[in-house]
Amino acid sequence: MSAAATSPRRTPVQDRARHKRAALLAAAAEEFAAREYPEVTTKTIAERAGVAAGTFYQYFQDKDAILCEVARARLKRLTDNIVDARGRPLPRILEDAPIIAHIRASLELTYQFHVENPRLHGTIEHRRALDPALEAIVAEGDRVILERVRAALRGWRVADADAAAYLIVSMAEGLIHRQAFGPPVLDKETALAAGAQMLTRYLESLIPAAAEPGRAPGSSQ
């Protein structure tokens, strides 16, 4: 599928048009979560959104295109909250919080992202292997997360931040997938707390001795 096929056919300007597009996206997410992919049609999405079937095509080319938009919006919610583009900590975490608090909050955020709609997550993961446009969207989300974790590690003066970011993201992803899609051996709180401790110990082993371990740069005493 070309990049053009994944773009909305119509850019909403008026409130009514924006609401219709938003309703279609919400309905599509619900449809992909409720049914097997072959069972979802543009008609079932339109019906769930409460709009005429023809209205769908004013905004999206087909169900593949709207799945791409659902995936893009879903990933943006995660990447916007992991850390910002400059590697600064999550908005809910104070800048002088210990590193472990940042890691624990990031694990919690990622866990909630995976479990809030596991059927939709599974559909996206399955379809990305079949749809180059969807694969590109998911891969870009992965790239943004890796880059932002890398930026945070550089701020914490971690040695070889590139390799460390790759390993941390890989380990965190493995833990989250095992915990979210199980069957889990540990309860969620125990698993995420232990995971945060292990990742923090790994990070602290890479921080130069001159830096105070366990705290983000610029932290108070």
PDB file of N, CA, C and O in Angstrom, residues 193-220:
ATOM      1  N   ALA A 193       8.052  -3.771  39.718  1.00  0.00           N
ATOM      2  CA  ALA A 193       8.984  -3.242  40.721  1.00  0.00           C
ATOM      3  C   ALA A 193      10.341  -3.924  40.613  1.00  0.00           C
ATOM      4  O   ALA A 193      11.394  -3.269  40.645  1.00  0.00           O
ATOM      5  N   ALA A 194      10.332  -5.256  40.465  1.00  0.00           N
ATOM      6  CA  ALA A 194      11.592  -5.991  40.331  1.00  0.00           C
ATOM      7  C   ALA A 194      12.289  -5.621  39.023  1.00  0.00           C
ATOM      8  O   ALA A 194      13.518  -5.468  38.983  1.00  0.00           O
ATOM      9  N   GLY A 195      11.504  -5.462  37.954  1.00  0.00           N
ATOM     10  CA  GLY A 195      12.094  -5.063  36.678  1.00  0.00           C
ATOM     11  C   GLY A 195      12.745  -3.700  36.766  1.00  0.00           C
ATOM     12  O   GLY A 195      13.838  -3.487  36.218  1.00  0.00           O
ATOM     13  N   ALA A 196      12.094  -2.764  37.434  1.00  0.00           N
ATOM     14  CA  ALA A 196      12.655  -1.424  37.593  1.00  0.00           C
ATOM     15  C   ALA A 196      13.959  -1.468  38.390  1.00  0.00           C
ATOM     16  O   ALA A 196      14.924  -0.765  38.063  1.00  0.00           O
ATOM     17  N   GLN A 197      14.008  -2.302  39.425  1.00  0.00           N
ATOM     18  CA  GLN A 197      15.229  -2.423  40.225  1.00  0.00           C
ATOM     19  C   GLN A 197      16.371  -2.993  39.392  1.00  0.00           C
ATOM     20  O   GLN A 197      17.514  -2.504  39.452  1.00  0.00           O
ATOM     21  N   MET A 198      16.079  -4.021  38.603  1.00  0.00           N
ATOM     22  CA  MET A 198      17.124  -4.651  37.787  1.00  0.00           C
ATOM     23  C   MET A 198      17.658  -3.678  36.736  1.00  0.00           C
ATOM     24  O   MET A 198      18.876  -3.563  36.542  1.00  0.00           O
ATOM     25  N   LEU A 199      16.759  -2.962  36.065  1.00  0.00           N
ATOM     26  CA  LEU A 199      17.193  -2.016  35.040  1.00  0.00           C
ATOM     27  C   LEU A 199      17.968  -0.853  35.664  1.00  0.00           C
ATOM     28  O   LEU A 199      18.929  -0.358  35.073  1.00  0.00           O
ATOM     29  N   THR A 200      17.560  -0.429  36.846  1.00  0.00           N
ATOM     30  CA  THR A 200      18.268   0.662  37.529  1.00  0.00           C
ATOM     31  C   THR A 200      19.683   0.235  37.899  1.00  0.00           C
ATOM     32  O   THR A 200      20.647   0.990  37.716  1.00  0.00           O
ATOM     33  N   ARG A 201      19.826  -0.978  38.414  1.00  0.00           N
ATOM     34  CA  ARG A 201      21.162  -1.464  38.766  1.00  0.00           C
ATOM     35  C   ARG A 201      22.055  -1.542  37.526  1.00  0.00           C
ATOM     36  O   ARG A 201      23.242  -1.208  37.580  1.00  0.00           O
ATOM     37  N   TYR A 202      21.462  -1.971  36.419  1.00  0.00           N
ATOM     38  CA  TYR A 202      22.232  -2.017  35.172  1.00  0.00           C
ATOM     39  C   TYR A 202      22.665  -0.615  34.760  1.00  0.00           C
ATOM     40  O   TYR A 202      23.832  -0.391  34.412  1.00  0.00           O
ATOM     41  N   LEU A 203      21.745   0.346  34.820  1.00  0.00           N
ATOM     42  CA  LEU A 203      22.078   1.720  34.437  1.00  0.00           C
ATOM     43  C   LEU A 203      23.146   2.303  35.348  1.00  0.00           C
ATOM     44  O   LEU A 203      24.083   2.952  34.888  1.00  0.00           O
ATOM     45  N   GLU A 204      23.002   2.092  36.635  1.00  0.00           N
ATOM     46  CA  GLU A 204      23.959   2.664  37.591  1.00  0.00           C
ATOM     47  C   GLU A 204      25.368   2.113  37.375  1.00  0.00           C
ATOM     48  O   GLU A 204      26.357   2.794  37.658  1.00  0.00           O
ATOM     49  N   SER A 205      25.443   0.882  36.833  1.00  0.00           N
ATOM     50  CA  SER A 205      26.773   0.321  36.552  1.00  0.00           C
ATOM     51  C   SER A 205      27.442   1.017  35.379  1.00  0.00           C
ATOM     52  O   SER A 205      28.654   0.884  35.179  1.00  0.00           O
ATOM     53  N   LEU A 206      26.649   1.772  34.590  1.00  0.00           N
ATOM     54  CA  LEU A 206      27.178   2.459  33.412  1.00  0.00           C
ATOM     55  C   LEU A 206      27.388   3.954  33.635  1.00  0.00           C
ATOM     56  O   LEU A 206      27.963   4.624  32.779  1.00  0.00           O
ATOM     57  N   ILE A 207      26.918   4.456  34.772  1.00  0.00           N
ATOM     58  CA  ILE A 207      27.050   5.881  35.050  1.00  0.00           C
ATOM     59  C   ILE A 207      28.441   6.163  35.613  1.00  0.00           C
ATOM     60  O   ILE A 207      28.905   5.448  36.506  1.00  0.00           O
ATOM     61  N   PRO A 208      29.127   7.179  35.111  1.00  0.00           N
ATOM     62  CA  PRO A 208      30.465   7.488  35.617  1.00  0.00           C
ATOM     63  C   PRO A 208      30.461   7.692  37.125  1.00  0.00           C
ATOM     64  O   PRO A 208      29.490   8.173  37.712  1.00  0.00           O
ATOM     65  N   ALA A 209      31.581   7.324  37.747  1.00  0.00           N
ATOM     66  CA  ALA A 209      31.674   7.402  39.201  1.00  0.00           C
ATOM     67  C   ALA A 209      31.450   8.807  39.719  1.00  0.00           C
ATOM     68  O   ALA A 209      30.977   9.006  40.835  1.00  0.00           O
ATOM     69  N   ALA A 210      31.761   9.828  38.917  1.00  0.00           N
ATOM     70  CA  ALA A 210      31.605  11.211  39.363  1.00  0.00           C
ATOM     71  C   ALA A 210      30.142  11.609  39.475  1.00  0.00           C
ATOM     72  O   ALA A 210      29.812  12.565  40.176  1.00  0.00           O
ATOM     73  N   ALA A 211      29.273  10.900  38.788  1.00  0.00           N
ATOM     74  CA  ALA A 211      27.849  11.229  38.844  1.00  0.00           C
ATOM     75  C   ALA A 211      27.212  10.522  40.020  1.00  0.00           C
ATOM     76  O   ALA A 211      27.550   9.388  40.343  1.00  0.00           O
ATOM     77  N   GLU A 212      26.291  11.207  40.667  1.00  0.00           N
ATOM     78  CA  GLU A 212      25.596  10.599  41.793  1.00  0.00           C
ATOM     79  C   GLU A 212      24.647   9.527  41.275  1.00  0.00           C
ATOM     80  O   GLU A 212      23.771   9.794  40.483  1.00  0.00           O
ATOM     81  N   PRO A 213      24.834   8.266  41.684  1.00  0.00           N
ATOM     82  CA  PRO A 213      23.979   7.193  41.169  1.00  0.00           C
ATOM     83  C   PRO A 213      22.554   7.321  41.686  1.00  0.00           C
ATOM     84  O   PRO A 213      22.316   7.816  42.785  1.00  0.00           O
ATOM     85  N   GLY A 214      21.647   6.859  40.879  1.00  0.00           N
ATOM     86  CA  GLY A 214      20.265   6.762  41.343  1.00  0.00           C
ATOM     87  C   GLY A 214      19.403   7.962  41.141  1.00  0.00           C
ATOM     88  O   GLY A 214      18.216   7.929  41.383  1.00  0.00           O
ATOM     89  N   ARG A 215      19.995   9.108  40.689  1.00  0.00           N
ATOM     90  CA  ARG A 215      19.178  10.316  40.542  1.00  0.00           C
ATOM     91  C   ARG A 215      19.381  10.911  39.149  1.00  0.00           C
ATOM     92  O   ARG A 215      20.430  10.776  38.542  1.00  0.00           O
ATOM     93  N   ALA A 216      18.345  11.568  38.698  1.00  0.00           N
ATOM     94  CA  ALA A 216      18.431  12.223  37.396  1.00  0.00           C
ATOM     95  C   ALA A 216      19.328  13.448  37.505  1.00  0.00           C
ATOM     96  O   ALA A 216      19.501  14.020  38.576  1.00  0.00           O
ATOM     97  N   PRO A 217      19.956  13.886  36.409  1.00  0.00           N
ATOM     98  CA  PRO A 217      20.828  15.072  36.458  1.00  0.00           C
ATOM     99  C   PRO A 217      20.054  16.293  36.863  1.00  0.00           C
ATOM    100  O   PRO A 217      18.889  16.469  36.547  1.00  0.00           O
ATOM    101  N   GLY A 218      20.737  17.156  37.619  1.00  0.00           N
ATOM    102  CA  GLY A 218      20.078  18.377  38.059  1.00  0.00           C
ATOM    103  C   GLY A 218      19.225  18.179  39.287  1.00  0.00           C
ATOM    104  O   GLY A 218      18.466  19.079  39.686  1.00  0.00           O
ATOM    105  N   SER A 219      19.315  17.013  39.919  1.00  0.00           N
ATOM    106  CA  SER A 219      18.446  16.746  41.071  1.00  0.00           C
ATOM    107  C   SER A 219      18.975  17.458  42.309  1.00  0.00           C
ATOM    108  O   SER A 219      20.142  17.789  42.413  1.00  0.00           O
ATOM    109  N   SER A 220      18.068  17.664  43.234  1.00  0.00           N
ATOM    110  CA  SER A 220      18.437  18.306  44.487  1.00  0.00           C
ATOM    111  C   SER A 220      19.078  17.286  45.416  1.00  0.00           C
ATOM    112  O   SER A 220      18.937  16.090  45.241  1.00  0.00           O
TER     113      SER A 220
END
